[in-house]
Amino acid sequence: MVVAYRNYAEYYSASENDPARDDYARVLASFLTSETRTAAELLDLSLNSVTIPQVFAVAALNSTNETRVYLLHRPQRITAPLGGTSPWDAQVFATNGEVIGNLVVTVRFPKNPFQASSLVQVRTADDIGSYFEDHADALFIPPTPAGTIGAEEYTARFVLYFPAAFITPELLNSQGTPPPSVLGGSYAPN
């Protein structure tokens, strides 16, 4: 019998819907910037996958110019039906946030979502946690100065695959989640 889920929270919490739940290493490794897959190949893989939950995290500014982390679900490329045309042809859209009744918020998926960033200095997870503890009102961490002890250089994808097992109700807010809440929830330093 096919199970009908009322919302993403129910769907993602059901382990049978996530074949990678016991070990996300293979899926996450596909998105490493050191991988040989191109950004276009990763997008095609994401659009064509039907077995692994397609959830991606992106940081963006909201309407009040505050940084928020958004979870985008099930990206799809729009194709006009029956050979027609539309202003959305070949664009990729996804749903944002949680399903409310039978309604979803649809947003344009970022262009070149899996393009790698240039090298950036990154603080340790402990330093990030300490920063937010010391700056309770901070919504983001300022750039890490060169020479910061313990900092490392990384590249990252602009949009990140987000393992379904770590999704919390707060992360399903269509208005986005403040970065400190994301770090304090899913990625809290040990």
PDB file of C-alpha atoms in Angstrom:
ATOM      1  CA  MET A   1       0.000   0.000   0.000  1.00  0.00           C
ATOM      2  CA  VAL A   2       1.320   3.422  -0.933  1.00  0.00           C
ATOM      3  CA  VAL A   3       1.632   5.805   1.997  1.00  0.00           C
ATOM      4  CA  ALA A   4       0.399   9.350   1.458  1.00  0.00           C
ATOM      5  CA  TYR A   5       2.356  11.875   3.493  1.00  0.00           C
ATOM      6  CA  ARG A   6       0.742  15.126   4.619  1.00  0.00           C
ATOM      7  CA  ASN A   7       3.949  17.136   4.579  1.00  0.00           C
ATOM      8  CA  TYR A   8       7.716  17.062   4.123  1.00  0.00           C
ATOM      9  CA  ALA A   9       8.340  16.526   7.849  1.00  0.00           C
ATOM     10  CA  GLU A  10       6.443  13.220   7.716  1.00  0.00           C
ATOM     11  CA  TYR A  11       8.050  12.191   4.438  1.00  0.00           C
ATOM     12  CA  TYR A  12      11.620  12.919   5.551  1.00  0.00           C
ATOM     13  CA  SER A  13      11.175  11.285   8.956  1.00  0.00           C
ATOM     14  CA  ALA A  14      10.231   7.964   7.333  1.00  0.00           C
ATOM     15  CA  SER A  15      13.537   6.118   6.927  1.00  0.00           C
ATOM     16  CA  GLU A  16      12.159   3.977   4.085  1.00  0.00           C
ATOM     17  CA  ASN A  17      12.074   7.105   1.892  1.00  0.00           C
ATOM     18  CA  ASP A  18      15.798   7.712   2.292  1.00  0.00           C
ATOM     19  CA  PRO A  19      18.012   4.846   1.109  1.00  0.00           C
ATOM     20  CA  ALA A  20      21.156   6.817   2.063  1.00  0.00           C
ATOM     21  CA  ARG A  21      20.030   7.481   5.656  1.00  0.00           C
ATOM     22  CA  ASP A  22      22.442   4.989   7.243  1.00  0.00           C
ATOM     23  CA  ASP A  23      25.442   6.407   5.381  1.00  0.00           C
ATOM     24  CA  TYR A  24      25.349   9.723   3.535  1.00  0.00           C
ATOM     25  CA  ALA A  25      29.058   9.517   2.651  1.00  0.00           C
ATOM     26  CA  ARG A  26      28.528   8.463  -0.979  1.00  0.00           C
ATOM     27  CA  VAL A  27      25.878  11.089  -1.670  1.00  0.00           C
ATOM     28  CA  LEU A  28      27.795  13.879   0.067  1.00  0.00           C
ATOM     29  CA  ALA A  29      31.032  12.875  -1.690  1.00  0.00           C
ATOM     30  CA  SER A  30      29.316  13.491  -5.036  1.00  0.00           C
ATOM     31  CA  PHE A  31      29.027  17.171  -4.117  1.00  0.00           C
ATOM     32  CA  LEU A  32      32.629  17.689  -2.985  1.00  0.00           C
ATOM     33  CA  THR A  33      34.360  20.388  -5.006  1.00  0.00           C
ATOM     34  CA  SER A  34      37.258  17.981  -5.505  1.00  0.00           C
ATOM     35  CA  GLU A  35      34.970  15.550  -7.374  1.00  0.00           C
ATOM     36  CA  THR A  36      35.341  15.286 -11.129  1.00  0.00           C
ATOM     37  CA  ARG A  37      31.627  15.852 -11.740  1.00  0.00           C
ATOM     38  CA  THR A  38      30.830  19.218 -13.218  1.00  0.00           C
ATOM     39  CA  ALA A  39      28.219  21.558 -11.772  1.00  0.00           C
ATOM     40  CA  ALA A  40      25.984  20.794 -14.777  1.00  0.00           C
ATOM     41  CA  GLU A  41      26.305  17.032 -14.207  1.00  0.00           C
ATOM     42  CA  LEU A  42      25.367  17.439 -10.551  1.00  0.00           C
ATOM     43  CA  LEU A  43      22.290  19.442 -11.516  1.00  0.00           C
ATOM     44  CA  ASP A  44      21.244  16.761 -14.020  1.00  0.00           C
ATOM     45  CA  LEU A  45      21.755  14.025 -11.407  1.00  0.00           C
ATOM     46  CA  SER A  46      19.679  15.987  -8.906  1.00  0.00           C
ATOM     47  CA  LEU A  47      16.871  16.618 -11.375  1.00  0.00           C
ATOM     48  CA  ASN A  48      16.738  12.969 -12.437  1.00  0.00           C
ATOM     49  CA  SER A  49      16.946  11.276  -9.035  1.00  0.00           C
ATOM     50  CA  VAL A  50      13.774   9.587  -7.874  1.00  0.00           C
ATOM     51  CA  THR A  51      15.113   7.487  -4.980  1.00  0.00           C
ATOM     52  CA  ILE A  52      17.109   9.892  -2.822  1.00  0.00           C
ATOM     53  CA  PRO A  53      15.265  12.817  -1.216  1.00  0.00           C
ATOM     54  CA  GLN A  54      16.241  15.968  -3.038  1.00  0.00           C
ATOM     55  CA  VAL A  55      16.728  18.597  -0.357  1.00  0.00           C
ATOM     56  CA  PHE A  56      19.217  21.415  -0.749  1.00  0.00           C
ATOM     57  CA  ALA A  57      20.265  24.224   1.585  1.00  0.00           C
ATOM     58  CA  VAL A  58      20.994  27.716   0.354  1.00  0.00           C
ATOM     59  CA  ALA A  59      21.776  30.911   2.240  1.00  0.00           C
ATOM     60  CA  ALA A  60      20.144  34.046   0.872  1.00  0.00           C
ATOM     61  CA  LEU A  61      18.981  37.468   1.962  1.00  0.00           C
ATOM     62  CA  ASN A  62      15.300  37.856   2.801  1.00  0.00           C
ATOM     63  CA  SER A  63      13.152  40.925   2.088  1.00  0.00           C
ATOM     64  CA  THR A  64      14.535  42.732   5.157  1.00  0.00           C
ATOM     65  CA  ASN A  65      18.147  42.069   4.091  1.00  0.00           C
ATOM     66  CA  GLU A  66      18.757  39.390   6.738  1.00  0.00           C
ATOM     67  CA  THR A  67      20.636  36.193   5.920  1.00  0.00           C
ATOM     68  CA  ARG A  68      18.476  33.091   6.126  1.00  0.00           C
ATOM     69  CA  VAL A  69      19.034  29.431   5.294  1.00  0.00           C
ATOM     70  CA  TYR A  70      16.320  27.945   3.104  1.00  0.00           C
ATOM     71  CA  LEU A  71      15.648  24.293   2.341  1.00  0.00           C
ATOM     72  CA  LEU A  72      14.640  23.784  -1.272  1.00  0.00           C
ATOM     73  CA  HIS A  73      12.919  20.529  -2.198  1.00  0.00           C
ATOM     74  CA  ARG A  74      12.477  18.490  -5.361  1.00  0.00           C
ATOM     75  CA  PRO A  75      13.940  20.779  -8.038  1.00  0.00           C
ATOM     76  CA  GLN A  76      12.351  20.371 -11.469  1.00  0.00           C
ATOM     77  CA  ARG A  77      13.139  21.812 -14.878  1.00  0.00           C
ATOM     78  CA  ILE A  78      10.067  23.319 -16.536  1.00  0.00           C
ATOM     79  CA  THR A  79       9.222  22.242 -20.058  1.00  0.00           C
ATOM     80  CA  ALA A  80       6.289  23.774 -21.914  1.00  0.00           C
ATOM     81  CA  PRO A  81       3.664  21.127 -22.742  1.00  0.00           C
ATOM     82  CA  LEU A  82       2.953  19.899 -26.247  1.00  0.00           C
ATOM     83  CA  GLY A  83       5.822  21.792 -27.847  1.00  0.00           C
ATOM     84  CA  GLY A  84       4.535  25.185 -26.759  1.00  0.00           C
ATOM     85  CA  THR A  85       6.552  27.920 -25.160  1.00  0.00           C
ATOM     86  CA  SER A  86       6.404  29.631 -21.810  1.00  0.00           C
ATOM     87  CA  PRO A  87       8.467  32.249 -19.969  1.00  0.00           C
ATOM     88  CA  TRP A  88       9.620  29.449 -17.628  1.00  0.00           C
ATOM     89  CA  ASP A  89      11.051  27.096 -20.278  1.00  0.00           C
ATOM     90  CA  ALA A  90      14.273  25.388 -19.187  1.00  0.00           C
ATOM     91  CA  GLN A  91      14.263  27.157 -15.804  1.00  0.00           C
ATOM     92  CA  VAL A  92      14.520  25.099 -12.634  1.00  0.00           C
ATOM     93  CA  PHE A  93      12.057  25.593  -9.784  1.00  0.00           C
ATOM     94  CA  ALA A  94      11.805  23.966  -6.354  1.00  0.00           C
ATOM     95  CA  THR A  95       9.525  24.104  -3.375  1.00  0.00           C
ATOM     96  CA  ASN A  96      10.627  26.075  -0.330  1.00  0.00           C
ATOM     97  CA  GLY A  97       9.724  25.219   3.227  1.00  0.00           C
ATOM     98  CA  GLU A  98       6.903  22.972   4.347  1.00  0.00           C
ATOM     99  CA  VAL A  99       3.690  21.826   2.684  1.00  0.00           C
ATOM    100  CA  ILE A 100       0.750  23.679   4.229  1.00  0.00           C
ATOM    101  CA  GLY A 101      -2.481  21.833   3.504  1.00  0.00           C
ATOM    102  CA  ASN A 102      -2.195  21.284  -0.217  1.00  0.00           C
ATOM    103  CA  LEU A 103      -0.143  24.433  -0.803  1.00  0.00           C
ATOM    104  CA  VAL A 104       3.588  24.818  -1.354  1.00  0.00           C
ATOM    105  CA  VAL A 105       5.804  27.824  -1.928  1.00  0.00           C
ATOM    106  CA  THR A 106       7.536  27.527  -5.303  1.00  0.00           C
ATOM    107  CA  VAL A 107      10.763  29.411  -5.958  1.00  0.00           C
ATOM    108  CA  ARG A 108      13.271  29.585  -8.744  1.00  0.00           C
ATOM    109  CA  PHE A 109      16.208  27.289  -8.027  1.00  0.00           C
ATOM    110  CA  PRO A 110      19.452  29.298  -8.126  1.00  0.00           C
ATOM    111  CA  LYS A 111      21.269  29.503 -11.457  1.00  0.00           C
ATOM    112  CA  ASN A 112      24.433  27.379 -11.505  1.00  0.00           C
ATOM    113  CA  PRO A 113      23.574  25.999  -8.055  1.00  0.00           C
ATOM    114  CA  PHE A 114      26.461  23.560  -7.857  1.00  0.00           C
ATOM    115  CA  GLN A 115      29.168  25.895  -9.072  1.00  0.00           C
ATOM    116  CA  ALA A 116      32.105  25.947  -6.642  1.00  0.00           C
ATOM    117  CA  SER A 117      33.038  29.107  -4.785  1.00  0.00           C
ATOM    118  CA  SER A 118      36.519  30.559  -4.783  1.00  0.00           C
ATOM    119  CA  LEU A 119      38.740  29.680  -1.810  1.00  0.00           C
ATOM    120  CA  VAL A 120      37.470  31.124   1.455  1.00  0.00           C
ATOM    121  CA  GLN A 121      38.971  31.193   4.957  1.00  0.00           C
ATOM    122  CA  VAL A 122      36.781  29.217   7.367  1.00  0.00           C
ATOM    123  CA  ARG A 123      36.917  29.100  11.165  1.00  0.00           C
ATOM    124  CA  THR A 124      36.631  25.838  13.081  1.00  0.00           C
ATOM    125  CA  ALA A 125      33.185  24.582  14.124  1.00  0.00           C
ATOM    126  CA  ASP A 126      34.084  25.333  17.776  1.00  0.00           C
ATOM    127  CA  ASP A 127      35.097  28.910  16.850  1.00  0.00           C
ATOM    128  CA  ILE A 128      31.825  29.392  14.972  1.00  0.00           C
ATOM    129  CA  GLY A 129      29.809  28.132  17.945  1.00  0.00           C
ATOM    130  CA  SER A 130      31.788  30.375  20.308  1.00  0.00           C
ATOM    131  CA  TYR A 131      31.277  33.378  18.036  1.00  0.00           C
ATOM    132  CA  PHE A 132      27.502  32.975  18.145  1.00  0.00           C
ATOM    133  CA  GLU A 133      27.596  32.466  21.929  1.00  0.00           C
ATOM    134  CA  ASP A 134      29.610  35.676  22.337  1.00  0.00           C
ATOM    135  CA  HIS A 135      27.473  37.625  19.818  1.00  0.00           C
ATOM    136  CA  ALA A 136      23.914  36.544  20.619  1.00  0.00           C
ATOM    137  CA  ASP A 137      22.346  38.954  18.108  1.00  0.00           C
ATOM    138  CA  ALA A 138      24.661  38.026  15.220  1.00  0.00           C
ATOM    139  CA  LEU A 139      22.992  36.590  12.136  1.00  0.00           C
ATOM    140  CA  PHE A 140      26.216  35.673  10.352  1.00  0.00           C
ATOM    141  CA  ILE A 141      29.936  35.417  10.942  1.00  0.00           C
ATOM    142  CA  PRO A 142      32.088  38.143   9.421  1.00  0.00           C
ATOM    143  CA  PRO A 143      34.811  37.106   6.973  1.00  0.00           C
ATOM    144  CA  THR A 144      37.674  35.241   8.578  1.00  0.00           C
ATOM    145  CA  PRO A 145      40.866  37.307   8.387  1.00  0.00           C
ATOM    146  CA  ALA A 146      43.938  35.737   6.808  1.00  0.00           C
ATOM    147  CA  GLY A 147      46.190  34.246   9.460  1.00  0.00           C
ATOM    148  CA  THR A 148      43.349  33.341  11.853  1.00  0.00           C
ATOM    149  CA  ILE A 149      44.669  30.502  14.033  1.00  0.00           C
ATOM    150  CA  GLY A 150      42.995  27.216  13.171  1.00  0.00           C
ATOM    151  CA  ALA A 151      41.250  28.595  10.076  1.00  0.00           C
ATOM    152  CA  GLU A 152      41.427  26.602   6.863  1.00  0.00           C
ATOM    153  CA  GLU A 153      40.766  27.367   3.219  1.00  0.00           C
ATOM    154  CA  TYR A 154      37.863  25.666   1.481  1.00  0.00           C
ATOM    155  CA  THR A 155      35.719  25.864  -1.582  1.00  0.00           C
ATOM    156  CA  ALA A 156      32.041  24.987  -1.396  1.00  0.00           C
ATOM    157  CA  ARG A 157      29.064  24.615  -3.680  1.00  0.00           C
ATOM    158  CA  PHE A 158      26.672  27.574  -3.647  1.00  0.00           C
ATOM    159  CA  VAL A 159      23.812  25.159  -2.967  1.00  0.00           C
ATOM    160  CA  LEU A 160      24.457  22.200  -0.666  1.00  0.00           C
ATOM    161  CA  TYR A 161      22.838  18.789  -0.518  1.00  0.00           C
ATOM    162  CA  PHE A 162      21.091  18.504   2.858  1.00  0.00           C
ATOM    163  CA  PRO A 163      20.664  15.004   4.379  1.00  0.00           C
ATOM    164  CA  ALA A 164      17.013  14.357   5.159  1.00  0.00           C
ATOM    165  CA  ALA A 165      17.790  12.781   8.548  1.00  0.00           C
ATOM    166  CA  PHE A 166      18.946  16.185   9.851  1.00  0.00           C
ATOM    167  CA  ILE A 167      15.863  18.161   8.855  1.00  0.00           C
ATOM    168  CA  THR A 168      14.066  19.734  11.802  1.00  0.00           C
ATOM    169  CA  PRO A 169      10.675  21.504  11.775  1.00  0.00           C
ATOM    170  CA  GLU A 170      12.423  24.870  12.183  1.00  0.00           C
ATOM    171  CA  LEU A 171      14.404  24.259   8.984  1.00  0.00           C
ATOM    172  CA  LEU A 172      11.141  23.737   7.082  1.00  0.00           C
ATOM    173  CA  ASN A 173      10.076  27.341   7.656  1.00  0.00           C
ATOM    174  CA  SER A 174       9.435  28.909   4.236  1.00  0.00           C
ATOM    175  CA  GLN A 175      10.644  32.237   5.689  1.00  0.00           C
ATOM    176  CA  GLY A 176      14.078  30.709   6.215  1.00  0.00           C
ATOM    177  CA  THR A 177      16.074  29.966   9.332  1.00  0.00           C
ATOM    178  CA  PRO A 178      18.706  32.257  10.891  1.00  0.00           C
ATOM    179  CA  PRO A 179      22.195  30.727  10.453  1.00  0.00           C
ATOM    180  CA  PRO A 180      22.888  30.481  14.212  1.00  0.00           C
ATOM    181  CA  SER A 181      19.779  28.311  14.581  1.00  0.00           C
ATOM    182  CA  VAL A 182      20.967  26.019  11.801  1.00  0.00           C
ATOM    183  CA  LEU A 183      24.389  25.695  13.402  1.00  0.00           C
ATOM    184  CA  GLY A 184      22.896  25.238  16.855  1.00  0.00           C
ATOM    185  CA  GLY A 185      20.500  22.577  15.635  1.00  0.00           C
ATOM    186  CA  SER A 186      21.943  20.275  13.015  1.00  0.00           C
ATOM    187  CA  TYR A 187      25.618  21.146  13.208  1.00  0.00           C
ATOM    188  CA  ALA A 188      26.300  22.051  16.801  1.00  0.00           C
ATOM    189  CA  PRO A 189      29.978  21.657  17.729  1.00  0.00           C
ATOM    190  CA  ASN A 190      30.710  18.764  20.100  1.00  0.00           C
TER     191      ASN A 190
END
